[in-house]
């Protein structure tokens, strides 16, 4: 276990893997399989090979990551003063509608046809010029993109890893749908959970102390009120029966 596992910031985990200081790294596929990451791996050790490992199966099943169904990667916000400029407001909506259309979405994902990409039947192929010039057009993907299809086309050399990643089991959580009840401090409970988990990871507390940890979260931090709130709201939203 990396003694700095809870202190690592940014790309520290990946950097240690590239340098041979870590053999197992929790990261996304881009760290070692996207061209920039793959080039770093090859430069450090031409014989190095990285592959995706399945996670350990537990009592509740086998999950590779958690995904908050209620989260959002970003919001589109229009300043209130724009409502006074009807022409500008109309142009904003026209832009959003265009990048959401088939033609506009293709433009902001892959660039200009026959320049940045070519079509072979229904198959889209990014050109060398597209790789050089269309690397940052993603900033105009204002209303999203078909992630798996986009990534496997844009980074076709890593298509098998991207496909494998997309098929991993994810544990759906719903935290962002829940309003915190009065008197419950999520930051304090999370800090305590983190500190106690740290003790278990470093072997300073036995694994079965997890049961005491759960009891403390209820008695000392009022986690029960949060769970009651979650149960109520998720039933109202139809996620629980």
Coordinates of C-alpha atoms in Angstrom, one line a residue:
X1 CA 0.0 0.0 0.0
X2 CA 1.4 3.4 -1.0
X3 CA 2.1 5.2 2.3
X4 CA 1.1 8.5 0.6
X5 CA -2.2 7.1 -0.8
X6 CA -4.3 9.7 0.9
X7 CA -1.9 12.6 0.3
X8 CA -1.4 12.1 -3.4
X9 CA -2.7 15.0 -5.5
X10 CA -3.3 15.5 -9.2
X11 CA -1.5 12.9 -11.4
X12 CA 0.8 11.6 -8.5
X13 CA -0.8 8.1 -8.6
X14 CA -0.2 7.8 -12.4
X15 CA 3.3 9.3 -12.1
X16 CA 4.3 6.7 -9.6
X17 CA 2.9 3.9 -11.8
X18 CA 4.8 5.2 -14.8
X19 CA 8.1 5.3 -12.8
X20 CA 7.6 1.8 -11.6
X21 CA 6.9 2.8 -8.0
X22 CA 3.4 1.3 -8.0
X23 CA 2.0 -1.8 -9.7
X24 CA -1.7 -1.2 -9.1
X25 CA -3.2 2.3 -9.7
X26 CA -6.9 3.4 -9.3
X27 CA -7.4 5.8 -12.3
X28 CA -9.3 6.3 -15.5
X29 CA -8.3 4.8 -18.9
X30 CA -6.7 8.0 -20.1
X31 CA -3.8 7.8 -17.6
X32 CA -2.1 4.9 -19.3
X33 CA -3.8 4.3 -22.6
X34 CA -4.4 7.8 -24.1
X35 CA -1.5 8.8 -26.3
X36 CA 0.1 11.2 -23.9
X37 CA 0.0 8.7 -21.0
X38 CA 1.0 5.8 -23.2
X39 CA 4.0 7.8 -24.5
X40 CA 5.1 8.4 -20.9
X41 CA 4.8 4.7 -20.0
X42 CA 6.9 3.7 -23.1
X43 CA 9.5 6.4 -22.5
X44 CA 10.0 5.2 -18.9
X45 CA 10.0 1.5 -19.7
X46 CA 9.4 0.2 -23.3
X47 CA 8.5 -3.3 -21.9
X48 CA 5.9 -2.0 -19.4
X49 CA 2.3 -3.4 -19.9
X50 CA -0.8 -2.1 -18.1
X51 CA -4.2 -3.7 -18.1
X52 CA -7.5 -3.3 -16.4
X53 CA -8.1 -5.5 -13.4
X54 CA -11.5 -6.6 -12.1
X55 CA -12.4 -5.4 -8.6
X56 CA -12.8 -7.7 -5.6
X57 CA -16.3 -9.2 -5.2
X58 CA -18.0 -8.3 -2.0
X59 CA -21.2 -9.3 -0.2
X60 CA -23.2 -6.8 -2.3
X61 CA -21.7 -7.7 -5.6
X62 CA -18.8 -6.6 -7.7
X63 CA -18.5 -2.9 -8.5
X64 CA -15.7 -1.0 -10.2
X65 CA -16.8 2.5 -9.3
X66 CA -19.6 4.6 -7.9
X67 CA -21.7 6.9 -10.0
X68 CA -24.0 9.6 -8.5
X69 CA -27.1 9.5 -10.7
X70 CA -28.1 13.0 -9.4
X71 CA -24.8 14.7 -10.3
X72 CA -24.2 16.9 -13.4
X73 CA -20.9 17.6 -15.0
X74 CA -21.9 21.2 -15.8
X75 CA -24.7 23.7 -16.2
X76 CA -25.6 26.2 -18.9
X77 CA -26.2 29.6 -17.3
X78 CA -27.4 32.7 -19.2
X79 CA -27.0 36.1 -17.4
X80 CA -30.3 37.7 -16.5
X81 CA -29.3 41.0 -18.2
X82 CA -29.3 39.1 -21.6
X83 CA -33.1 39.0 -21.5
X84 CA -33.0 42.7 -22.5
X85 CA -31.2 41.9 -25.7
X86 CA -33.6 39.7 -27.6
X87 CA -31.3 39.3 -30.6
X88 CA -28.4 38.1 -28.4
X89 CA -30.7 35.8 -26.5
X90 CA -32.0 34.3 -29.8
X91 CA -28.5 33.7 -31.0
X92 CA -27.6 31.9 -27.8
X93 CA -30.6 29.5 -28.2
X94 CA -29.8 29.1 -31.9
X95 CA -26.2 28.1 -30.9
X96 CA -27.4 25.6 -28.3
X97 CA -29.9 24.1 -30.8
X98 CA -27.2 23.8 -33.5
X99 CA -24.6 22.0 -31.4
X100 CA -27.5 19.7 -30.3
X101 CA -28.4 18.8 -33.9
X102 CA -26.8 15.9 -35.8
X103 CA -24.8 18.3 -38.0
X104 CA -23.7 20.6 -35.2
X105 CA -22.8 17.8 -32.8
X106 CA -20.6 16.2 -35.5
X107 CA -18.8 19.5 -36.0
X108 CA -18.0 20.2 -32.4
X109 CA -17.0 16.5 -31.8
X110 CA -14.8 15.9 -34.9
X111 CA -14.4 19.1 -36.8
X112 CA -14.8 19.8 -40.6
X113 CA -15.7 16.9 -42.9
X114 CA -13.0 15.9 -45.4
X115 CA -10.5 18.0 -43.4
X116 CA -10.6 16.8 -39.8
X117 CA -12.4 13.6 -40.5
X118 CA -13.6 11.4 -43.4
X119 CA -16.6 9.1 -43.8
X120 CA -16.3 5.5 -45.1
X121 CA -19.9 4.5 -45.3
X122 CA -21.3 5.0 -41.8
X123 CA -17.8 4.8 -40.3
X124 CA -16.1 8.1 -39.3
X125 CA -12.3 8.3 -39.3
X126 CA -10.3 11.1 -37.8
X127 CA -7.5 12.4 -40.1
X128 CA -4.0 13.4 -39.0
X129 CA -5.0 17.0 -39.5
X130 CA -8.0 16.5 -37.2
X131 CA -5.7 15.1 -34.5
X132 CA -3.5 18.2 -34.9
X133 CA -6.2 20.9 -35.2
X134 CA -9.3 19.6 -33.5
X135 CA -7.9 18.7 -30.1
X136 CA -9.8 21.4 -28.2
X137 CA -13.1 21.7 -30.0
X138 CA -14.7 19.8 -27.1
X139 CA -15.2 23.1 -25.3
X140 CA -18.0 23.7 -27.8
X141 CA -19.8 20.4 -26.9
X142 CA -22.2 22.5 -24.7
X143 CA -25.0 20.0 -24.6
X144 CA -23.1 16.7 -24.2
X145 CA -22.0 13.9 -26.5
X146 CA -22.5 10.1 -26.9
X147 CA -19.5 9.3 -24.7
X148 CA -18.7 5.7 -25.7
X149 CA -19.1 6.3 -29.4
X150 CA -17.2 9.6 -29.3
X151 CA -14.2 8.3 -27.4
X152 CA -13.8 5.1 -29.4
X153 CA -13.8 7.1 -32.6
X154 CA -11.6 10.0 -31.4
X155 CA -9.1 7.6 -29.7
X156 CA -9.6 4.5 -31.9
X157 CA -6.2 3.2 -30.9
X158 CA -7.6 2.7 -27.4
X159 CA -11.0 1.5 -28.5
X160 CA -10.8 -1.9 -26.8
X161 CA -9.8 -0.4 -23.5
X162 CA -12.6 2.2 -23.7
X163 CA -15.1 -0.5 -24.5
X164 CA -13.9 -2.6 -21.6
X165 CA -14.1 0.4 -19.3
X166 CA -17.7 1.2 -20.4
X167 CA -18.8 -2.3 -19.5
X168 CA -17.6 -2.2 -15.9
X169 CA -20.2 -2.5 -13.2
X170 CA -21.0 0.8 -11.5
X171 CA -22.7 1.2 -8.1
X172 CA -25.4 3.9 -8.6
X173 CA -25.7 6.3 -5.7
X174 CA -28.2 9.1 -5.3
X175 CA -26.6 11.6 -2.9
X176 CA -27.2 14.7 -5.0
X177 CA -31.0 14.1 -4.9
X178 CA -31.1 14.3 -1.1
X179 CA -31.5 17.5 1.0
X180 CA -29.5 17.5 4.2
X181 CA -31.7 17.4 7.3
X182 CA -31.4 20.1 9.9
X183 CA -28.6 19.4 12.4
X184 CA -26.8 16.9 10.2
X185 CA -23.3 18.0 9.1
X186 CA -22.1 15.9 6.1
X187 CA -18.6 17.4 6.2
X188 CA -18.0 16.3 9.9
X189 CA -19.3 12.8 9.3
X190 CA -17.2 12.4 6.1
X191 CA -14.1 13.6 7.9
X192 CA -14.6 11.1 10.7
X193 CA -15.3 8.3 8.1
X194 CA -12.1 9.3 6.3
X195 CA -10.0 9.3 9.5
X196 CA -11.2 6.0 10.6
X197 CA -10.8 4.4 7.2
X198 CA -7.2 5.6 7.2
X199 CA -6.6 3.7 10.4
X200 CA -8.0 0.5 8.9
X201 CA -6.0 0.9 5.6
X202 CA -2.7 1.3 7.5
X203 CA -3.4 -1.6 9.8
X204 CA -3.8 0.6 13.0
X205 CA -7.4 -0.7 13.4
X206 CA -8.9 -4.1 12.6
X207 CA -11.1 -4.6 9.6
X208 CA -14.1 -5.5 11.8
X209 CA -14.0 -2.1 13.4
X210 CA -16.1 -1.1 10.5
X211 CA -19.1 -2.1 12.5
X212 CA -18.2 0.3 15.3
X213 CA -17.6 3.0 12.7
X214 CA -21.1 2.6 11.4
X215 CA -22.5 2.7 14.9
X216 CA -20.5 5.9 15.7
X217 CA -21.8 7.6 12.5
X218 CA -25.3 7.0 13.8
X219 CA -24.9 7.9 17.4
X220 CA -22.4 10.7 17.2
X221 CA -23.2 12.3 13.9
X222 CA -26.9 11.6 13.4
X223 CA -26.5 9.6 10.2
X224 CA -29.8 8.0 10.9
X225 CA -31.6 11.3 10.2
X226 CA -29.9 11.5 6.8
X227 CA -30.8 8.0 5.9
X228 CA -34.5 8.7 6.9
X229 CA -34.4 11.8 4.7
X230 CA -32.9 9.8 1.8
X231 CA -35.5 7.1 2.2
X232 CA -38.3 9.6 2.1
X233 CA -37.0 11.6 -0.9
X234 CA -35.9 8.7 -3.0
X235 CA -39.3 7.1 -2.6
X236 CA -40.9 10.4 -3.7
X237 CA -38.7 10.4 -6.8
X238 CA -39.5 6.7 -7.6
X239 CA -36.0 5.3 -6.9
X240 CA -37.2 3.3 -3.9
X241 CA -40.4 1.4 -3.5

